[in-house]
PDB file of C-alpha atoms and ligand atoms in Angstrom:
ATOM      1  CA  MET A   1      -0.172  -0.671  -0.274  1.00 52.00           C
ATOM      2  CA  VAL A   2       1.412   3.325  -0.666  1.00 53.00           C
ATOM      3  CA  LYS A   3       1.074   5.865   2.331  1.00 54.00           C
ATOM      4  CA  LYS A   4      -0.126   9.068   1.905  1.00 56.00           C
ATOM      5  CA  ASN A   5       2.024  11.672   2.845  1.00 63.00           C
ATOM      6  CA  PHE A   6      -0.307  14.692   4.122  1.00 63.00           C
ATOM      7  CA  PRO A   7       1.555  17.361   5.303  1.00 67.00           C
ATOM      8  CA  ASN A   8       1.041  18.741   9.099  1.00 66.00           C
ATOM      9  CA  PRO A   9      -1.950  21.158   9.060  1.00 66.00           C
ATOM     10  CA  VAL A  10      -0.340  23.887  11.646  1.00 62.00           C
ATOM     11  CA  LYS A  11       3.481  23.703   9.069  1.00 60.00           C
ATOM     12  CA  LEU A  12       1.186  24.383   6.269  1.00 55.00           C
ATOM     13  CA  ILE A  13      -1.103  27.708   7.968  1.00 56.00           C
ATOM     14  CA  GLN A  14       2.790  28.905   8.545  1.00 56.00           C
ATOM     15  CA  TYR A  15       3.698  28.333   5.591  1.00 52.00           C
ATOM     16  CA  TYR A  16       0.467  30.167   3.500  1.00 52.00           C
ATOM     17  CA  ASN A  17       0.997  33.231   5.849  1.00 51.00           C
ATOM     18  CA  PHE A  18       5.479  33.261   5.448  1.00 48.00           C
ATOM     19  CA  ILE A  19       4.102  32.531   1.501  1.00 47.00           C
ATOM     20  CA  ASN A  20       1.286  35.584   1.410  1.00 46.00           C
ATOM     21  CA  TYR A  21      -1.287  32.967   0.410  1.00 45.00           C
ATOM     22  CA  ASN A  22      -3.872  36.391  -0.359  1.00 45.00           C
ATOM     23  CA  LEU A  23      -1.273  37.265  -3.237  1.00 44.00           C
ATOM     24  CA  ILE A  24      -2.147  33.849  -4.492  1.00 45.00           C
ATOM     25  CA  TYR A  25      -5.480  33.339  -3.599  1.00 44.00           C
ATOM     26  CA  ASN A  26      -6.952  36.530  -3.961  1.00 46.00           C
ATOM     27  CA  ASN A  27      -8.467  37.248  -7.730  1.00 51.00           C
ATOM     28  CA  GLU A  28      -8.640  41.444  -6.977  1.00 53.00           C
ATOM     29  CA  ALA A  29      -5.814  43.602  -8.779  1.00 53.00           C
ATOM     30  CA  ILE A  30      -3.296  44.851  -7.232  1.00 48.00           C
ATOM     31  CA  ASN A  31      -2.615  48.389  -7.097  1.00 49.00           C
ATOM     32  CA  ARG A  32       1.399  48.788  -7.299  1.00 45.00           C
ATOM     33  CA  TYR A  33       0.362  52.636  -7.494  1.00 48.00           C
ATOM     34  CA  LYS A  34      -1.403  53.435  -3.764  1.00 48.00           C
ATOM     35  CA  LYS A  35       1.079  53.474  -1.550  1.00 47.00           C
ATOM     36  CA  ASP A  36       0.045  53.207   2.247  1.00 48.00           C
ATOM     37  CA  SER A  37      -0.654  57.464   2.537  1.00 52.00           C
ATOM     38  CA  TYR A  38       0.764  59.522   5.071  1.00 59.00           C
ATOM     39  CA  GLU A  39      -0.052  62.710   2.884  1.00 71.00           C
ATOM     40  CA  ILE A  40      -2.089  65.314   4.861  1.00 79.00           C
ATOM     41  CA  SER A  41      -4.609  67.355   3.311  1.00 84.00           C
ATOM     42  CA  ALA A  42      -3.391  71.450   3.280  1.00 86.00           C
ATOM     43  CA  ASP A  43      -6.617  72.496   5.716  1.00 93.00           C
ATOM     44  CA  LYS A  44      -4.920  69.151   7.943  1.00 95.00           C
ATOM     45  CA  THR A  45      -2.178  70.718   7.993  1.00 95.00           C
ATOM     46  CA  ASP A  46      -2.713  74.271   8.688  1.00 96.00           C
ATOM     47  CA  ASN A  47      -5.018  73.508  11.543  1.00 98.00           C
ATOM     48  CA  LEU A  48      -2.200  71.528  12.862  1.00 98.00           C
ATOM     49  CA  GLU A  49       0.847  74.292  12.894  1.00 98.00           C
ATOM     50  CA  LYS A  50      -2.298  77.359  13.991  1.00 98.00           C
ATOM     51  CA  LEU A  51      -3.103  74.147  16.827  1.00 98.00           C
ATOM     52  CA  LYS A  52       0.771  73.635  17.993  1.00 98.00           C
ATOM     53  CA  LYS A  53       1.348  77.300  18.003  1.00 98.00           C
ATOM     54  CA  THR A  54      -1.285  78.231  20.283  1.00 98.00           C
ATOM     55  CA  ILE A  55       0.366  75.506  23.122  1.00 98.00           C
ATOM     56  CA  ASN A  56       2.916  76.916  22.704  1.00 97.00           C
ATOM     57  CA  ASN A  57       2.272  80.628  23.159  1.00 97.00           C
ATOM     58  CA  ILE A  58       0.997  79.650  26.234  1.00 97.00           C
ATOM     59  CA  LYS A  59       1.769  82.245  28.859  1.00 97.00           C
ATOM     60  CA  ASN A  60       2.026  81.631  32.989  1.00 96.00           C
ATOM     61  CA  CYS A  61       2.107  77.932  33.647  1.00 97.00           C
ATOM     62  CA  SER A  62       3.950  75.610  35.104  1.00 95.00           C
ATOM     63  CA  LEU A  63       4.033  72.300  33.209  1.00 97.00           C
ATOM     64  CA  LYS A  64       5.387  74.835  30.098  1.00 97.00           C
ATOM     65  CA  TYR A  65       8.047  76.573  33.007  1.00 96.00           C
ATOM     66  CA  HIS A  66       9.511  73.098  34.400  1.00 96.00           C
ATOM     67  CA  ALA A  67       9.391  71.218  30.481  1.00 98.00           C
ATOM     68  CA  THR A  68      11.995  71.309  28.177  1.00 98.00           C
ATOM     69  CA  ASN A  69       9.985  70.704  25.424  1.00 98.00           C
ATOM     70  CA  MET A  70       6.412  70.184  23.896  1.00 98.00           C
ATOM     71  CA  VAL A  71       4.738  67.293  23.455  1.00 98.00           C
ATOM     72  CA  PHE A  72       2.462  67.140  20.303  1.00 98.00           C
ATOM     73  CA  GLY A  73       1.277  64.236  19.103  1.00 98.00           C
ATOM     74  CA  ASP A  74       2.693  61.771  16.614  1.00 98.00           C
ATOM     75  CA  GLY A  75       2.499  59.050  13.905  1.00 98.00           C
ATOM     76  CA  ASN A  76      -0.485  59.835  11.187  1.00 97.00           C
ATOM     77  CA  PRO A  77      -2.717  62.687  11.315  1.00 97.00           C
ATOM     78  CA  LYS A  78      -5.735  60.670   8.692  1.00 97.00           C
ATOM     79  CA  SER A  79      -5.410  57.377  10.762  1.00 98.00           C
ATOM     80  CA  LYS A  80      -9.067  57.037  11.620  1.00 98.00           C
ATOM     81  CA  ILE A  81      -7.780  55.700  15.437  1.00 98.00           C
ATOM     82  CA  MET A  82      -6.210  58.257  18.011  1.00 98.00           C
ATOM     83  CA  LEU A  83      -5.059  57.486  20.870  1.00 98.00           C
ATOM     84  CA  ILE A  84      -4.900  59.896  24.345  1.00 99.00           C
ATOM     85  CA  GLY A  85      -2.969  59.562  27.085  1.00 98.00           C
ATOM     86  CA  GLU A  86      -2.522  61.357  30.338  1.00 98.00           C
ATOM     87  CA  ALA A  87       1.016  63.674  30.126  1.00 98.00           C
ATOM     88  CA  PRO A  88       4.493  63.268  28.479  1.00 98.00           C
ATOM     89  CA  GLY A  89       7.058  62.126  31.067  1.00 98.00           C
ATOM     90  CA  ALA A  90      10.289  62.266  31.437  1.00 98.00           C
ATOM     91  CA  ASN A  91      12.042  60.207  28.014  1.00 98.00           C
ATOM     92  CA  GLU A  92       8.409  61.909  26.237  1.00 98.00           C
ATOM     93  CA  ASP A  93       9.767  65.786  27.221  1.00 98.00           C
ATOM     94  CA  LYS A  94      13.466  64.527  26.491  1.00 98.00           C
ATOM     95  CA  GLU A  95      12.601  63.621  22.875  1.00 98.00           C
ATOM     96  CA  GLY A  96       9.331  66.487  22.369  1.00 98.00           C
ATOM     97  CA  MET A  97       6.836  63.094  21.653  1.00 98.00           C
ATOM     98  CA  PRO A  98       4.299  60.770  22.861  1.00 98.00           C
ATOM     99  CA  PHE A  99       5.028  57.582  25.081  1.00 98.00           C
ATOM    100  CA  VAL A 100       8.167  56.879  23.467  1.00 98.00           C
ATOM    101  CA  GLY A 101       9.376  55.448  27.170  1.00 97.00           C
ATOM    102  CA  ARG A 102       8.848  51.887  28.976  1.00 97.00           C
ATOM    103  CA  ALA A 103       4.756  52.722  29.104  1.00 98.00           C
ATOM    104  CA  GLY A 104       4.970  53.774  25.037  1.00 98.00           C
ATOM    105  CA  ALA A 105       7.214  50.370  24.657  1.00 98.00           C
ATOM    106  CA  LEU A 106       3.905  48.431  26.289  1.00 98.00           C
ATOM    107  CA  LEU A 107       1.683  49.925  24.033  1.00 98.00           C
ATOM    108  CA  ASP A 108       3.812  49.554  20.853  1.00 98.00           C
ATOM    109  CA  LYS A 109       2.881  45.830  22.355  1.00 98.00           C
ATOM    110  CA  MET A 110      -0.570  46.453  22.933  1.00 98.00           C
ATOM    111  CA  LEU A 111      -0.607  47.897  19.032  1.00 98.00           C
ATOM    112  CA  ALA A 112       1.089  44.916  17.465  1.00 98.00           C
ATOM    113  CA  ALA A 113      -0.999  42.546  19.250  1.00 98.00           C
ATOM    114  CA  ILE A 114      -4.327  44.093  17.372  1.00 98.00           C
ATOM    115  CA  GLU A 115      -2.008  44.035  14.533  1.00 97.00           C
ATOM    116  CA  LEU A 116      -1.617  48.273  14.197  1.00 97.00           C
ATOM    117  CA  ASP A 117       1.199  50.103  14.028  1.00 96.00           C
ATOM    118  CA  ARG A 118       2.062  52.943  16.019  1.00 95.00           C
ATOM    119  CA  LYS A 119       3.090  55.072  12.667  1.00 96.00           C
ATOM    120  CA  LYS A 120      -0.128  54.390  11.184  1.00 97.00           C
ATOM    121  CA  VAL A 121      -2.504  55.685  15.236  1.00 98.00           C
ATOM    122  CA  TYR A 122      -2.463  59.366  15.942  1.00 98.00           C
ATOM    123  CA  ILE A 123      -1.421  59.334  19.452  1.00 98.00           C
ATOM    124  CA  SER A 124      -1.051  62.496  22.043  1.00 98.00           C
ATOM    125  CA  ASN A 125      -2.432  63.718  25.534  1.00 98.00           C
ATOM    126  CA  ILE A 126      -4.376  65.413  27.817  1.00 98.00           C
ATOM    127  CA  VAL A 127      -1.353  67.604  28.834  1.00 98.00           C
ATOM    128  CA  ASN A 128       1.527  68.580  26.300  1.00 98.00           C
ATOM    129  CA  TYR A 129       4.156  69.377  29.325  1.00 98.00           C
ATOM    130  CA  ARG A 130       5.539  66.722  31.344  1.00 98.00           C
ATOM    131  CA  PRO A 131       4.579  67.513  34.873  1.00 98.00           C
ATOM    132  CA  PRO A 132       7.316  67.492  37.420  1.00 96.00           C
ATOM    133  CA  GLU A 133       8.242  64.745  39.017  1.00 94.00           C
ATOM    134  CA  ASN A 134       6.023  62.596  36.547  1.00 93.00           C
ATOM    135  CA  ARG A 135       3.345  63.565  39.679  1.00 97.00           C
ATOM    136  CA  ARG A 136      -0.696  63.530  37.689  1.00 97.00           C
ATOM    137  CA  PRO A 137      -1.709  67.152  36.032  1.00 98.00           C
ATOM    138  CA  THR A 138      -4.178  68.699  38.518  1.00 97.00           C
ATOM    139  CA  ASP A 139      -7.574  69.874  37.674  1.00 97.00           C
ATOM    140  CA  GLU A 140      -6.566  73.368  37.112  1.00 97.00           C
ATOM    141  CA  GLU A 141      -3.726  72.066  34.336  1.00 98.00           C
ATOM    142  CA  ILE A 142      -6.104  69.475  32.945  1.00 98.00           C
ATOM    143  CA  ARG A 143      -8.922  72.125  32.189  1.00 98.00           C
ATOM    144  CA  ARG A 144      -6.014  74.845  31.181  1.00 98.00           C
ATOM    145  CA  TYR A 145      -5.687  72.135  28.342  1.00 98.00           C
ATOM    146  CA  LEU A 146      -8.536  70.777  27.316  1.00 98.00           C
ATOM    147  CA  PRO A 147      -9.283  72.948  24.622  1.00 98.00           C
ATOM    148  CA  PHE A 148      -6.637  72.240  23.006  1.00 98.00           C
ATOM    149  CA  ILE A 149      -6.960  68.462  22.894  1.00 98.00           C
ATOM    150  CA  THR A 150     -10.916  68.763  22.099  1.00 98.00           C
ATOM    151  CA  LYS A 151      -9.414  70.499  19.179  1.00 98.00           C
ATOM    152  CA  HIS A 152      -6.720  68.314  18.126  1.00 98.00           C
ATOM    153  CA  ILE A 153      -9.196  65.612  18.309  1.00 98.00           C
ATOM    154  CA  GLU A 154     -11.323  68.001  16.061  1.00 98.00           C
ATOM    155  CA  ILE A 155      -8.630  68.410  13.896  1.00 98.00           C
ATOM    156  CA  ILE A 156      -7.705  64.554  13.628  1.00 98.00           C
ATOM    157  CA  SER A 157     -11.384  63.617  12.923  1.00 98.00           C
ATOM    158  CA  PRO A 158     -10.692  59.989  14.077  1.00 98.00           C
ATOM    159  CA  LYS A 159     -13.333  57.228  13.847  1.00 98.00           C
ATOM    160  CA  ILE A 160     -12.355  55.126  16.990  1.00 98.00           C
ATOM    161  CA  LEU A 161     -10.859  57.068  20.023  1.00 98.00           C
ATOM    162  CA  VAL A 162      -9.121  55.033  22.253  1.00 98.00           C
ATOM    163  CA  LEU A 163      -8.562  56.589  26.038  1.00 98.00           C
ATOM    164  CA  LEU A 164      -5.987  55.453  28.105  1.00 98.00           C
ATOM    165  CA  GLY A 165      -5.939  55.441  31.552  1.00 98.00           C
ATOM    166  CA  SER A 166      -8.477  57.531  34.055  1.00 98.00           C
ATOM    167  CA  THR A 167      -7.385  61.247  33.893  1.00 98.00           C
ATOM    168  CA  ALA A 168      -7.986  61.172  29.880  1.00 98.00           C
ATOM    169  CA  MET A 169     -11.185  60.074  30.488  1.00 98.00           C
ATOM    170  CA  ASN A 170     -12.137  61.768  33.069  1.00 98.00           C
ATOM    171  CA  ALA A 171     -11.223  64.559  31.160  1.00 98.00           C
ATOM    172  CA  LEU A 172     -12.711  63.912  27.903  1.00 98.00           C
ATOM    173  CA  ILE A 173     -15.939  61.399  29.244  1.00 98.00           C
ATOM    174  CA  GLY A 174     -16.799  63.122  33.050  1.00 97.00           C
ATOM    175  CA  SER A 175     -15.234  62.765  36.292  1.00 95.00           C
ATOM    176  CA  ASP A 176     -17.725  61.038  37.766  1.00 96.00           C
ATOM    177  CA  VAL A 177     -16.818  57.495  35.534  1.00 97.00           C
ATOM    178  CA  VAL A 178     -14.719  55.042  37.141  1.00 98.00           C
ATOM    179  CA  ILE A 179     -12.489  52.679  34.888  1.00 98.00           C
ATOM    180  CA  SER A 180     -13.596  49.688  36.129  1.00 97.00           C
ATOM    181  CA  LYS A 181     -17.683  50.425  34.881  1.00 98.00           C
ATOM    182  CA  MET A 182     -16.667  52.463  31.845  1.00 98.00           C
ATOM    183  CA  ARG A 183     -13.444  50.131  30.454  1.00 98.00           C
ATOM    184  CA  GLY A 184     -14.903  48.039  27.773  1.00 98.00           C
ATOM    185  CA  LYS A 185     -17.518  50.054  26.110  1.00 98.00           C
ATOM    186  CA  TRP A 186     -18.000  51.541  23.306  1.00 98.00           C
ATOM    187  CA  ILE A 187     -19.277  55.629  23.795  1.00 98.00           C
ATOM    188  CA  GLU A 188     -20.668  57.887  21.099  1.00 98.00           C
ATOM    189  CA  LYS A 189     -19.256  61.449  21.753  1.00 98.00           C
ATOM    190  CA  LYS A 190     -18.943  64.773  19.794  1.00 98.00           C
ATOM    191  CA  PHE A 191     -15.651  66.724  20.000  1.00 98.00           C
ATOM    192  CA  GLY A 192     -16.263  70.412  18.602  1.00 96.00           C
ATOM    193  CA  ASN A 193     -17.474  69.057  14.535  1.00 96.00           C
ATOM    194  CA  CYS A 194     -16.185  65.293  15.744  1.00 98.00           C
ATOM    195  CA  LYS A 195     -17.948  62.325  16.072  1.00 98.00           C
ATOM    196  CA  THR A 196     -16.028  59.419  17.543  1.00 98.00           C
ATOM    197  CA  SER A 197     -16.615  56.104  19.039  1.00 98.00           C
ATOM    198  CA  VAL A 198     -14.878  56.853  22.020  1.00 98.00           C
ATOM    199  CA  ILE A 199     -13.171  52.994  24.238  1.00 98.00           C
ATOM    200  CA  VAL A 200     -11.896  53.601  27.782  1.00 98.00           C
ATOM    201  CA  THR A 201      -9.148  51.062  28.602  1.00 98.00           C
ATOM    202  CA  PHE A 202      -6.320  51.251  30.637  1.00 98.00           C
ATOM    203  CA  HIS A 203      -3.437  53.160  30.882  1.00 98.00           C
ATOM    204  CA  PRO A 204      -0.008  50.816  29.702  1.00 98.00           C
ATOM    205  CA  ALA A 205       1.663  52.549  33.199  1.00 98.00           C
ATOM    206  CA  PHE A 206      -0.656  50.858  35.254  1.00 98.00           C
ATOM    207  CA  LEU A 207      -0.476  48.124  33.709  1.00 98.00           C
ATOM    208  CA  MET A 208       2.942  47.512  34.366  1.00 98.00           C
ATOM    209  CA  ARG A 209       1.956  47.860  38.103  1.00 98.00           C
ATOM    210  CA  GLN A 210      -0.655  45.574  37.955  1.00 98.00           C
ATOM    211  CA  PRO A 211      -0.572  43.222  34.488  1.00 98.00           C
ATOM    212  CA  ALA A 212      -2.797  40.824  36.039  1.00 98.00           C
ATOM    213  CA  GLN A 213      -4.850  43.585  34.533  1.00 98.00           C
ATOM    214  CA  LYS A 214      -3.406  43.297  30.940  1.00 98.00           C
ATOM    215  CA  LYS A 215      -6.639  40.034  30.451  1.00 98.00           C
ATOM    216  CA  MET A 216      -8.857  43.389  30.833  1.00 98.00           C
ATOM    217  CA  ALA A 217      -6.829  45.151  28.331  1.00 98.00           C
ATOM    218  CA  TRP A 218      -6.789  42.474  25.711  1.00 98.00           C
ATOM    219  CA  ILE A 219     -10.435  42.680  25.014  1.00 98.00           C
ATOM    220  CA  ASP A 220     -10.614  46.109  24.765  1.00 98.00           C
ATOM    221  CA  LEU A 221      -8.066  45.785  22.482  1.00 98.00           C
ATOM    222  CA  LYS A 222     -10.057  43.054  20.654  1.00 98.00           C
ATOM    223  CA  MET A 223     -12.654  45.248  20.420  1.00 98.00           C
ATOM    224  CA  ILE A 224     -10.580  48.358  18.510  1.00 98.00           C
ATOM    225  CA  ARG A 225      -9.883  45.148  16.587  1.00 98.00           C
ATOM    226  CA  ASP A 226     -13.054  43.982  15.514  1.00 98.00           C
ATOM    227  CA  LYS A 227     -15.074  47.672  15.445  1.00 98.00           C
ATOM    228  CA  LYS A 228     -16.391  47.862  11.802  1.00 94.00           C
ATOM    229  CA  ILE A 229     -15.046  51.698  10.402  1.00 89.00           C
TER     230      ILE A 229
HETATM  231  N1  LIG B   1       2.462  58.059  29.845  1.00 76.91           N
HETATM  232  C1  LIG B   1       1.418  58.839  29.498  1.00 76.91           C
HETATM  233  O1  LIG B   1       0.526  59.125  29.668  1.00 76.91           O
HETATM  234  N2  LIG B   1       1.932  59.348  28.160  1.00 76.91           N
HETATM  235  C2  LIG B   1       3.164  59.533  26.993  1.00 76.91           C
HETATM  236  O2  LIG B   1       3.094  60.318  26.311  1.00 76.91           O
HETATM  237  C3  LIG B   1       3.926  59.212  28.241  1.00 76.91           C
HETATM  238  C4  LIG B   1       3.876  58.284  29.372  1.00 76.91           C
END
């Protein structure tokens, strides 16, 4: 009797992934001219520049006084997904970029787990300057920067807004909500002219302190991955 050699299914799947089998079985024409475009409209560029200048011109702000750099935003301004954290830390202050320290490394991993690249989303914070000693921004500081982050959301106009942690949640949804009840739910919200679906999840810095909560964050991440936009 001739023994048939059936391929090992796991190896077969790995192989199909490896050879990018979509290219073989998908009979849609490949558009070789359409690149992942990061070009943004003149209007959006203008509005972002104006907002940056306005923040840069803030006077009598002790956050700004103590900080080295303004941390405005990072990523693709055309993205349908915007993430908002709390405030820059020491590394962010040094580099002028959000989420580039240890919390940022975890955020990158969280995004990668749902096949998102941080360059493809847009990231900012509730306040644009690092609070001394990495303390939480005060209510007064949050109130002062709230119009800027609201305008920032309106300019980016994301379909999905991810609020990382309770500072971002309380600033943008309300001070009467708690993260344990609020996370993992979609709510619709308007920021200026931008109507968007908002989800709250744990801040990566919190997840580093409480790794047991990563399983809840994973639920939230899958909701983001599976959201039809
Ligand atoms: N934590 C934040 O909330 N934002 C950053 O940019 C970095 C750490």
